[in-house]
């Protein structure tokens, strides 16, 4: 584990996954807005991947990080590029993403305000396993789902080599999700569905202000 000796850790780590355009960023942004960015950080496993990929290929990082068509042009190649790293070391991007964050929840002097981290883009069983092994008590896995029709309205279209590959299908089966959010017009409102998760975060918040936790190192 790369956290410095004695690091304080979040009380709650919400690990989100979902298909392209299911609304992972939309939902996780909503959670952060509700909880406040000073107490809830968002981690993107694809952050360090895109940063390194953009640098090596002379690409626009902001557009790779956005939700427009630019990143879709490079997605298949980015997946391939990332998988060569993951093959050697499945936790490579999980470690880089958690190392790079600066949210106060990771800082000892502010842990009393801290609730947790939201990881917005888990895609593989190895991602879930990494967080569950590093934060066994804190990790909760959340699936965001939307129909293909809705995803199409948000700009998705099926791409062979992407939508039928591990990057999109790695968590389709074999995972017991703690929460499933249906991000559709005719589903219960997001606010209603997010209520129990926000409640969990509030409970974590009150327990973090009365005690702090630390993680064992492997
Ligand atoms: N409930 C919603 N209401 C309105 N717009 C939404 C909703 N959910 C998602 N969107 C919009 O749909 C688009 C795709 O959503 P988002 O970027 O959150 O999906 P994603 O799952 O993170 O996609 P990707 O995997 O491609 O990054 C965005 O423009 C977002 O604003
Ligand atoms: C290359 C990749 O990280 C792109 C993720 O982009 P996004 O989360 O859809 O914005 C997907 C992957 O790692 O398989």
mmCIF file of C-alpha atoms and ligand atoms in Angstrom:
data_model
loop_
_atom_site.group_PDB
_atom_site.id
_atom_site.type_symbol
_atom_site.label_atom_id
_atom_site.label_comp_id
_atom_site.label_asym_id
_atom_site.label_seq_id
_atom_site.Cartn_x
_atom_site.Cartn_y
_atom_site.Cartn_z
ATOM 1 C CA UNK A 1 0.000 0.000 0.000
ATOM 2 C CA UNK A 2 1.386 3.411 -0.939
ATOM 3 C CA UNK A 3 -0.223 5.538 1.721
ATOM 4 C CA UNK A 4 2.352 7.042 4.021
ATOM 5 C CA UNK A 5 2.873 5.288 7.355
ATOM 6 C CA UNK A 6 0.057 6.193 9.735
ATOM 7 C CA UNK A 7 -2.117 7.730 6.987
ATOM 8 C CA UNK A 8 -5.677 8.384 7.919
ATOM 9 C CA UNK A 9 -8.124 6.795 5.517
ATOM 10 C CA UNK A 10 -11.681 7.642 4.507
ATOM 11 C CA UNK A 11 -14.557 6.183 6.445
ATOM 12 C CA UNK A 12 -16.323 5.307 3.213
ATOM 13 C CA UNK A 13 -15.097 4.435 -0.273
ATOM 14 C CA UNK A 14 -17.881 4.292 -2.862
ATOM 15 C CA UNK A 15 -16.676 2.463 -5.966
ATOM 16 C CA UNK A 16 -18.891 3.231 -8.972
ATOM 17 C CA UNK A 17 -19.118 1.346 -12.222
ATOM 18 C CA UNK A 18 -21.458 1.399 -15.183
ATOM 19 C CA UNK A 19 -21.524 1.241 -18.950
ATOM 20 C CA UNK A 20 -20.529 4.141 -21.175
ATOM 21 C CA UNK A 21 -23.021 7.003 -20.857
ATOM 22 C CA UNK A 22 -24.862 5.317 -18.007
ATOM 23 C CA UNK A 23 -24.130 8.523 -16.102
ATOM 24 C CA UNK A 24 -21.295 7.600 -13.717
ATOM 25 C CA UNK A 25 -19.837 11.104 -13.778
ATOM 26 C CA UNK A 26 -23.263 12.716 -13.546
ATOM 27 C CA UNK A 27 -24.234 10.625 -10.501
ATOM 28 C CA UNK A 28 -20.906 10.934 -8.716
ATOM 29 C CA UNK A 29 -20.853 14.703 -9.309
ATOM 30 C CA UNK A 30 -24.330 14.855 -7.775
ATOM 31 C CA UNK A 31 -23.095 12.981 -4.687
ATOM 32 C CA UNK A 32 -20.123 15.286 -4.333
ATOM 33 C CA UNK A 33 -22.356 18.346 -4.648
ATOM 34 C CA UNK A 34 -24.643 17.008 -1.917
ATOM 35 C CA UNK A 35 -21.783 16.150 0.447
ATOM 36 C CA UNK A 36 -19.464 19.027 -0.415
ATOM 37 C CA UNK A 37 -16.081 18.791 -2.114
ATOM 38 C CA UNK A 38 -14.280 19.562 1.121
ATOM 39 C CA UNK A 39 -15.439 16.253 2.561
ATOM 40 C CA UNK A 40 -15.919 14.066 -0.489
ATOM 41 C CA UNK A 41 -13.323 13.616 -3.195
ATOM 42 C CA UNK A 42 -13.842 12.033 -6.594
ATOM 43 C CA UNK A 43 -11.179 9.691 -7.884
ATOM 44 C CA UNK A 44 -10.986 8.612 -11.504
ATOM 45 C CA UNK A 45 -8.931 5.508 -12.173
ATOM 46 C CA UNK A 46 -8.739 6.680 -15.775
ATOM 47 C CA UNK A 47 -7.175 9.992 -14.633
ATOM 48 C CA UNK A 48 -3.535 8.904 -14.476
ATOM 49 C CA UNK A 49 -4.083 6.644 -17.494
ATOM 50 C CA UNK A 50 -5.357 9.514 -19.635
ATOM 51 C CA UNK A 51 -2.670 11.853 -18.347
ATOM 52 C CA UNK A 52 0.135 9.506 -19.331
ATOM 53 C CA UNK A 53 -1.545 8.517 -22.600
ATOM 54 C CA UNK A 54 -2.101 12.154 -23.582
ATOM 55 C CA UNK A 55 1.503 13.003 -22.828
ATOM 56 C CA UNK A 56 2.914 10.101 -24.824
ATOM 57 C CA UNK A 57 0.624 10.753 -27.786
ATOM 58 C CA UNK A 58 0.562 14.577 -27.774
ATOM 59 C CA UNK A 59 -3.214 14.735 -27.117
ATOM 60 C CA UNK A 60 -5.521 17.192 -25.366
ATOM 61 C CA UNK A 61 -5.914 15.879 -21.810
ATOM 62 C CA UNK A 62 -8.913 18.092 -21.001
ATOM 63 C CA UNK A 63 -10.847 16.615 -23.888
ATOM 64 C CA UNK A 64 -9.856 13.079 -22.927
ATOM 65 C CA UNK A 65 -11.193 13.815 -19.453
ATOM 66 C CA UNK A 66 -14.455 15.281 -20.797
ATOM 67 C CA UNK A 67 -17.593 13.539 -22.005
ATOM 68 C CA UNK A 68 -17.530 14.568 -25.666
ATOM 69 C CA UNK A 69 -16.653 12.654 -28.862
ATOM 70 C CA UNK A 70 -12.903 13.448 -28.738
ATOM 71 C CA UNK A 71 -12.073 10.761 -26.154
ATOM 72 C CA UNK A 72 -14.202 8.202 -28.006
ATOM 73 C CA UNK A 73 -11.845 8.483 -30.997
ATOM 74 C CA UNK A 74 -9.001 7.278 -28.792
ATOM 75 C CA UNK A 75 -10.892 4.960 -26.445
ATOM 76 C CA UNK A 76 -10.015 1.632 -28.090
ATOM 77 C CA UNK A 77 -6.341 2.517 -28.246
ATOM 78 C CA UNK A 78 -6.361 3.884 -24.668
ATOM 79 C CA UNK A 79 -7.935 0.642 -23.447
ATOM 80 C CA UNK A 80 -5.268 -1.376 -25.214
ATOM 81 C CA UNK A 81 -2.515 0.905 -23.891
ATOM 82 C CA UNK A 82 -3.850 0.651 -20.321
ATOM 83 C CA UNK A 83 -4.265 -3.096 -20.514
ATOM 84 C CA UNK A 84 -0.615 -3.651 -21.298
ATOM 85 C CA UNK A 85 0.153 -1.874 -17.990
ATOM 86 C CA UNK A 86 -2.541 -3.750 -16.099
ATOM 87 C CA UNK A 87 -1.333 -7.093 -17.381
ATOM 88 C CA UNK A 88 1.940 -6.569 -15.573
ATOM 89 C CA UNK A 89 0.330 -4.978 -12.521
ATOM 90 C CA UNK A 90 -3.489 -4.999 -12.135
ATOM 91 C CA UNK A 91 -3.383 -2.418 -9.314
ATOM 92 C CA UNK A 92 -1.197 0.029 -11.273
ATOM 93 C CA UNK A 93 -3.847 2.698 -11.962
ATOM 94 C CA UNK A 94 -5.642 2.199 -8.621
ATOM 95 C CA UNK A 95 -2.389 2.984 -6.843
ATOM 96 C CA UNK A 96 -1.586 5.969 -9.053
ATOM 97 C CA UNK A 97 -5.097 7.405 -8.685
ATOM 98 C CA UNK A 98 -5.099 7.124 -4.893
ATOM 99 C CA UNK A 99 -1.567 8.492 -4.662
ATOM 100 C CA UNK A 100 -2.355 11.600 -6.676
ATOM 101 C CA UNK A 101 -5.361 12.830 -4.767
ATOM 102 C CA UNK A 102 -5.272 15.893 -2.591
ATOM 103 C CA UNK A 103 -8.703 15.798 -1.028
ATOM 104 C CA UNK A 104 -8.611 16.601 2.655
ATOM 105 C CA UNK A 105 -10.109 13.279 3.647
ATOM 106 C CA UNK A 106 -6.671 11.797 3.160
ATOM 107 C CA UNK A 107 -4.987 14.385 5.272
ATOM 108 C CA UNK A 108 -4.554 13.621 8.939
ATOM 109 C CA UNK A 109 -5.375 17.083 10.196
ATOM 110 C CA UNK A 110 -8.660 17.271 8.327
ATOM 111 C CA UNK A 111 -9.885 13.714 8.738
ATOM 112 C CA UNK A 112 -12.355 14.868 11.356
ATOM 113 C CA UNK A 113 -14.292 16.521 8.501
ATOM 114 C CA UNK A 114 -13.720 13.654 6.116
ATOM 115 C CA UNK A 115 -16.258 11.161 4.935
ATOM 116 C CA UNK A 116 -14.789 9.367 2.039
ATOM 117 C CA UNK A 117 -13.869 8.961 -1.537
ATOM 118 C CA UNK A 118 -15.988 8.294 -4.561
ATOM 119 C CA UNK A 119 -14.259 6.261 -7.268
ATOM 120 C CA UNK A 120 -16.220 7.024 -10.410
ATOM 121 C CA UNK A 121 -15.008 4.499 -12.969
ATOM 122 C CA UNK A 122 -14.236 0.942 -11.881
ATOM 123 C CA UNK A 123 -14.295 -1.362 -14.886
ATOM 124 C CA UNK A 124 -12.662 -4.608 -13.927
ATOM 125 C CA UNK A 125 -12.896 -7.187 -11.149
ATOM 126 C CA UNK A 126 -9.291 -6.348 -10.329
ATOM 127 C CA UNK A 127 -10.347 -2.731 -9.613
ATOM 128 C CA UNK A 128 -12.998 -3.866 -7.109
ATOM 129 C CA UNK A 129 -10.640 -6.402 -5.594
ATOM 130 C CA UNK A 130 -7.987 -3.726 -5.112
ATOM 131 C CA UNK A 131 -10.311 -1.395 -3.212
ATOM 132 C CA UNK A 132 -11.919 -4.226 -1.258
ATOM 133 C CA UNK A 133 -8.546 -5.496 -0.155
ATOM 134 C CA UNK A 134 -7.157 -2.070 0.779
ATOM 135 C CA UNK A 135 -10.364 -0.749 2.364
ATOM 136 C CA UNK A 136 -12.347 -3.858 3.374
ATOM 137 C CA UNK A 137 -14.555 -2.111 5.891
ATOM 138 C CA UNK A 138 -15.083 1.089 3.910
ATOM 139 C CA UNK A 139 -15.684 -0.121 0.347
ATOM 140 C CA UNK A 140 -19.198 -0.176 -1.092
ATOM 141 C CA UNK A 141 -19.729 -1.007 -4.766
ATOM 142 C CA UNK A 142 -22.337 0.930 -6.703
ATOM 143 C CA UNK A 143 -23.598 0.099 -10.191
ATOM 144 C CA UNK A 144 -25.129 2.817 -12.353
ATOM 145 C CA UNK A 145 -27.406 1.425 -15.036
ATOM 146 C CA UNK A 146 -29.351 2.913 -17.934
ATOM 147 C CA UNK A 147 -31.090 1.395 -20.912
ATOM 148 C CA UNK A 148 -29.331 1.358 -24.276
ATOM 149 C CA UNK A 149 -31.972 3.740 -25.582
ATOM 150 C CA UNK A 150 -31.171 6.309 -22.910
ATOM 151 C CA UNK A 151 -27.444 5.871 -23.382
ATOM 152 C CA UNK A 152 -27.908 6.453 -27.115
ATOM 153 C CA UNK A 153 -29.736 9.693 -26.377
ATOM 154 C CA UNK A 154 -26.644 10.685 -24.377
ATOM 155 C CA UNK A 155 -24.367 10.029 -27.346
ATOM 156 C CA UNK A 156 -23.534 6.333 -27.055
ATOM 157 C CA UNK A 157 -23.361 4.016 -30.028
ATOM 158 C CA UNK A 158 -22.118 0.445 -30.015
ATOM 159 C CA UNK A 159 -18.444 0.141 -30.912
ATOM 160 C CA UNK A 160 -17.010 -3.320 -31.491
ATOM 161 C CA UNK A 161 -13.816 -3.873 -29.534
ATOM 162 C CA UNK A 162 -15.008 -1.459 -26.848
ATOM 163 C CA UNK A 163 -18.571 -2.296 -25.838
ATOM 164 C CA UNK A 164 -17.947 -6.036 -26.078
ATOM 165 C CA UNK A 165 -14.576 -5.927 -24.299
ATOM 166 C CA UNK A 166 -13.528 -6.195 -20.642
ATOM 167 C CA UNK A 167 -13.427 -2.418 -20.239
ATOM 168 C CA UNK A 168 -17.244 -2.352 -20.611
ATOM 169 C CA UNK A 169 -18.215 -5.936 -19.687
ATOM 170 C CA UNK A 170 -15.741 -6.858 -16.937
ATOM 171 C CA UNK A 171 -18.329 -6.263 -14.196
ATOM 172 C CA UNK A 172 -21.408 -7.588 -16.008
ATOM 173 C CA UNK A 173 -21.484 -10.744 -13.897
ATOM 174 C CA UNK A 174 -19.927 -12.233 -10.814
ATOM 175 C CA UNK A 175 -20.232 -9.060 -8.721
ATOM 176 C CA UNK A 176 -22.490 -8.520 -5.770
ATOM 177 C CA UNK A 177 -23.179 -4.775 -5.890
ATOM 178 C CA UNK A 178 -24.105 -3.060 -2.657
ATOM 179 C CA UNK A 179 -26.252 -0.536 -4.510
ATOM 180 C CA UNK A 180 -27.787 -0.250 -7.964
ATOM 181 C CA UNK A 181 -28.811 3.158 -9.268
ATOM 182 C CA UNK A 182 -31.099 3.304 -12.281
ATOM 183 C CA UNK A 183 -30.313 6.545 -14.070
ATOM 184 C CA UNK A 184 -33.360 6.831 -16.361
ATOM 185 C CA UNK A 185 -36.072 9.368 -16.925
ATOM 186 C CA UNK A 186 -38.812 7.006 -15.776
ATOM 187 C CA UNK A 187 -36.973 5.607 -12.725
ATOM 188 C CA UNK A 188 -37.430 7.087 -9.257
ATOM 189 C CA UNK A 189 -35.575 10.397 -9.019
ATOM 190 C CA UNK A 190 -31.832 10.275 -8.512
ATOM 191 C CA UNK A 191 -32.198 12.180 -5.273
ATOM 192 C CA UNK A 192 -34.548 9.512 -3.975
ATOM 193 C CA UNK A 193 -32.278 6.658 -5.058
ATOM 194 C CA UNK A 194 -29.185 8.316 -3.644
ATOM 195 C CA UNK A 195 -30.805 8.906 -0.284
ATOM 196 C CA UNK A 196 -29.552 5.703 1.436
ATOM 197 C CA UNK A 197 -26.019 6.236 0.118
ATOM 198 C CA UNK A 198 -25.988 9.810 1.351
ATOM 199 C CA UNK A 199 -27.288 8.586 4.698
ATOM 200 C CA UNK A 200 -24.425 6.103 4.860
ATOM 201 C CA UNK A 201 -22.008 8.942 4.148
ATOM 202 C CA UNK A 202 -23.544 11.026 6.897
ATOM 203 C CA UNK A 203 -23.188 8.135 9.338
ATOM 204 C CA UNK A 204 -19.582 7.701 8.246
ATOM 205 C CA UNK A 205 -19.080 11.401 8.754
ATOM 206 C CA UNK A 206 -20.313 11.321 12.317
ATOM 207 C CA UNK A 207 -18.182 8.292 13.117
ATOM 208 C CA UNK A 208 -15.104 9.949 11.548
ATOM 209 C CA UNK A 209 -15.533 12.994 13.758
ATOM 210 C CA UNK A 210 -15.581 10.870 16.897
ATOM 211 C CA UNK A 211 -12.730 8.549 15.895
ATOM 212 C CA UNK A 212 -10.165 8.240 13.126
ATOM 213 C CA UNK A 213 -9.214 5.099 11.265
ATOM 214 C CA UNK A 214 -5.981 3.887 9.852
ATOM 215 C CA UNK A 215 -5.175 1.267 7.281
ATOM 216 C CA UNK A 216 -2.953 -1.738 7.602
ATOM 217 C CA UNK A 217 -0.114 -1.871 5.155
ATOM 218 C CA UNK A 218 0.628 -4.822 2.940
HETATM 219 N N1 LIG B 1 -29.862 11.891 -15.044
HETATM 220 C C1 LIG B 1 -29.352 12.640 -16.028
HETATM 221 N N2 LIG B 1 -29.999 13.757 -16.420
HETATM 222 C C2 LIG B 1 -29.496 14.538 -17.414
HETATM 223 N N3 LIG B 1 -28.352 14.278 -18.094
HETATM 224 C C3 LIG B 1 -27.674 13.184 -17.743
HETATM 225 C C4 LIG B 1 -28.120 12.310 -16.703
HETATM 226 N N4 LIG B 1 -27.229 11.314 -16.570
HETATM 227 C C5 LIG B 1 -26.274 11.549 -17.487
HETATM 228 N N5 LIG B 1 -26.517 12.662 -18.201
HETATM 229 C C6 LIG B 1 -25.713 13.241 -19.288
HETATM 230 O O1 LIG B 1 -25.328 12.184 -20.160
HETATM 231 C C7 LIG B 1 -23.984 12.339 -20.605
HETATM 232 C C8 LIG B 1 -23.166 11.112 -20.212
HETATM 233 O O2 LIG B 1 -23.123 11.058 -18.776
HETATM 234 P P1 LIG B 1 -21.771 10.768 -18.016
HETATM 235 O O3 LIG B 1 -20.620 11.468 -18.658
HETATM 236 O O4 LIG B 1 -22.021 11.001 -16.581
HETATM 237 O O5 LIG B 1 -21.681 9.197 -18.312
HETATM 238 P P2 LIG B 1 -20.490 8.214 -17.991
HETATM 239 O O6 LIG B 1 -21.097 6.924 -17.568
HETATM 240 O O7 LIG B 1 -19.537 8.862 -17.034
HETATM 241 O O8 LIG B 1 -19.875 8.075 -19.449
HETATM 242 P P3 LIG B 1 -18.380 7.703 -19.929
HETATM 243 O O9 LIG B 1 -18.155 6.282 -19.484
HETATM 244 O O10 LIG B 1 -18.435 7.850 -21.388
HETATM 245 O O11 LIG B 1 -17.445 8.663 -19.249
HETATM 246 C C9 LIG B 1 -23.450 13.622 -19.982
HETATM 247 O O12 LIG B 1 -23.599 14.674 -20.910
HETATM 248 C C10 LIG B 1 -24.377 13.829 -18.787
HETATM 249 O O13 LIG B 1 -24.512 15.183 -18.431
HETATM 250 C C1 LIG B 2 -9.165 3.832 -21.304
HETATM 251 C C2 LIG B 2 -10.261 3.994 -20.247
HETATM 252 O O1 LIG B 2 -9.672 4.244 -18.981
HETATM 253 C C3 LIG B 2 -11.145 5.181 -20.648
HETATM 254 C C4 LIG B 2 -12.151 5.560 -19.579
HETATM 255 O O2 LIG B 2 -12.817 6.723 -19.920
HETATM 256 P P1 LIG B 2 -14.159 7.197 -19.235
HETATM 257 O O3 LIG B 2 -14.185 6.697 -17.801
HETATM 258 O O4 LIG B 2 -15.296 6.600 -20.009
HETATM 259 O O5 LIG B 2 -14.137 8.704 -19.319
HETATM 260 C C5 LIG B 2 -11.079 2.724 -20.138
HETATM 261 C C6 LIG B 2 -10.329 1.550 -19.585
HETATM 262 O O6 LIG B 2 -9.407 1.706 -18.756
HETATM 263 O O7 LIG B 2 -10.659 0.422 -19.983
#
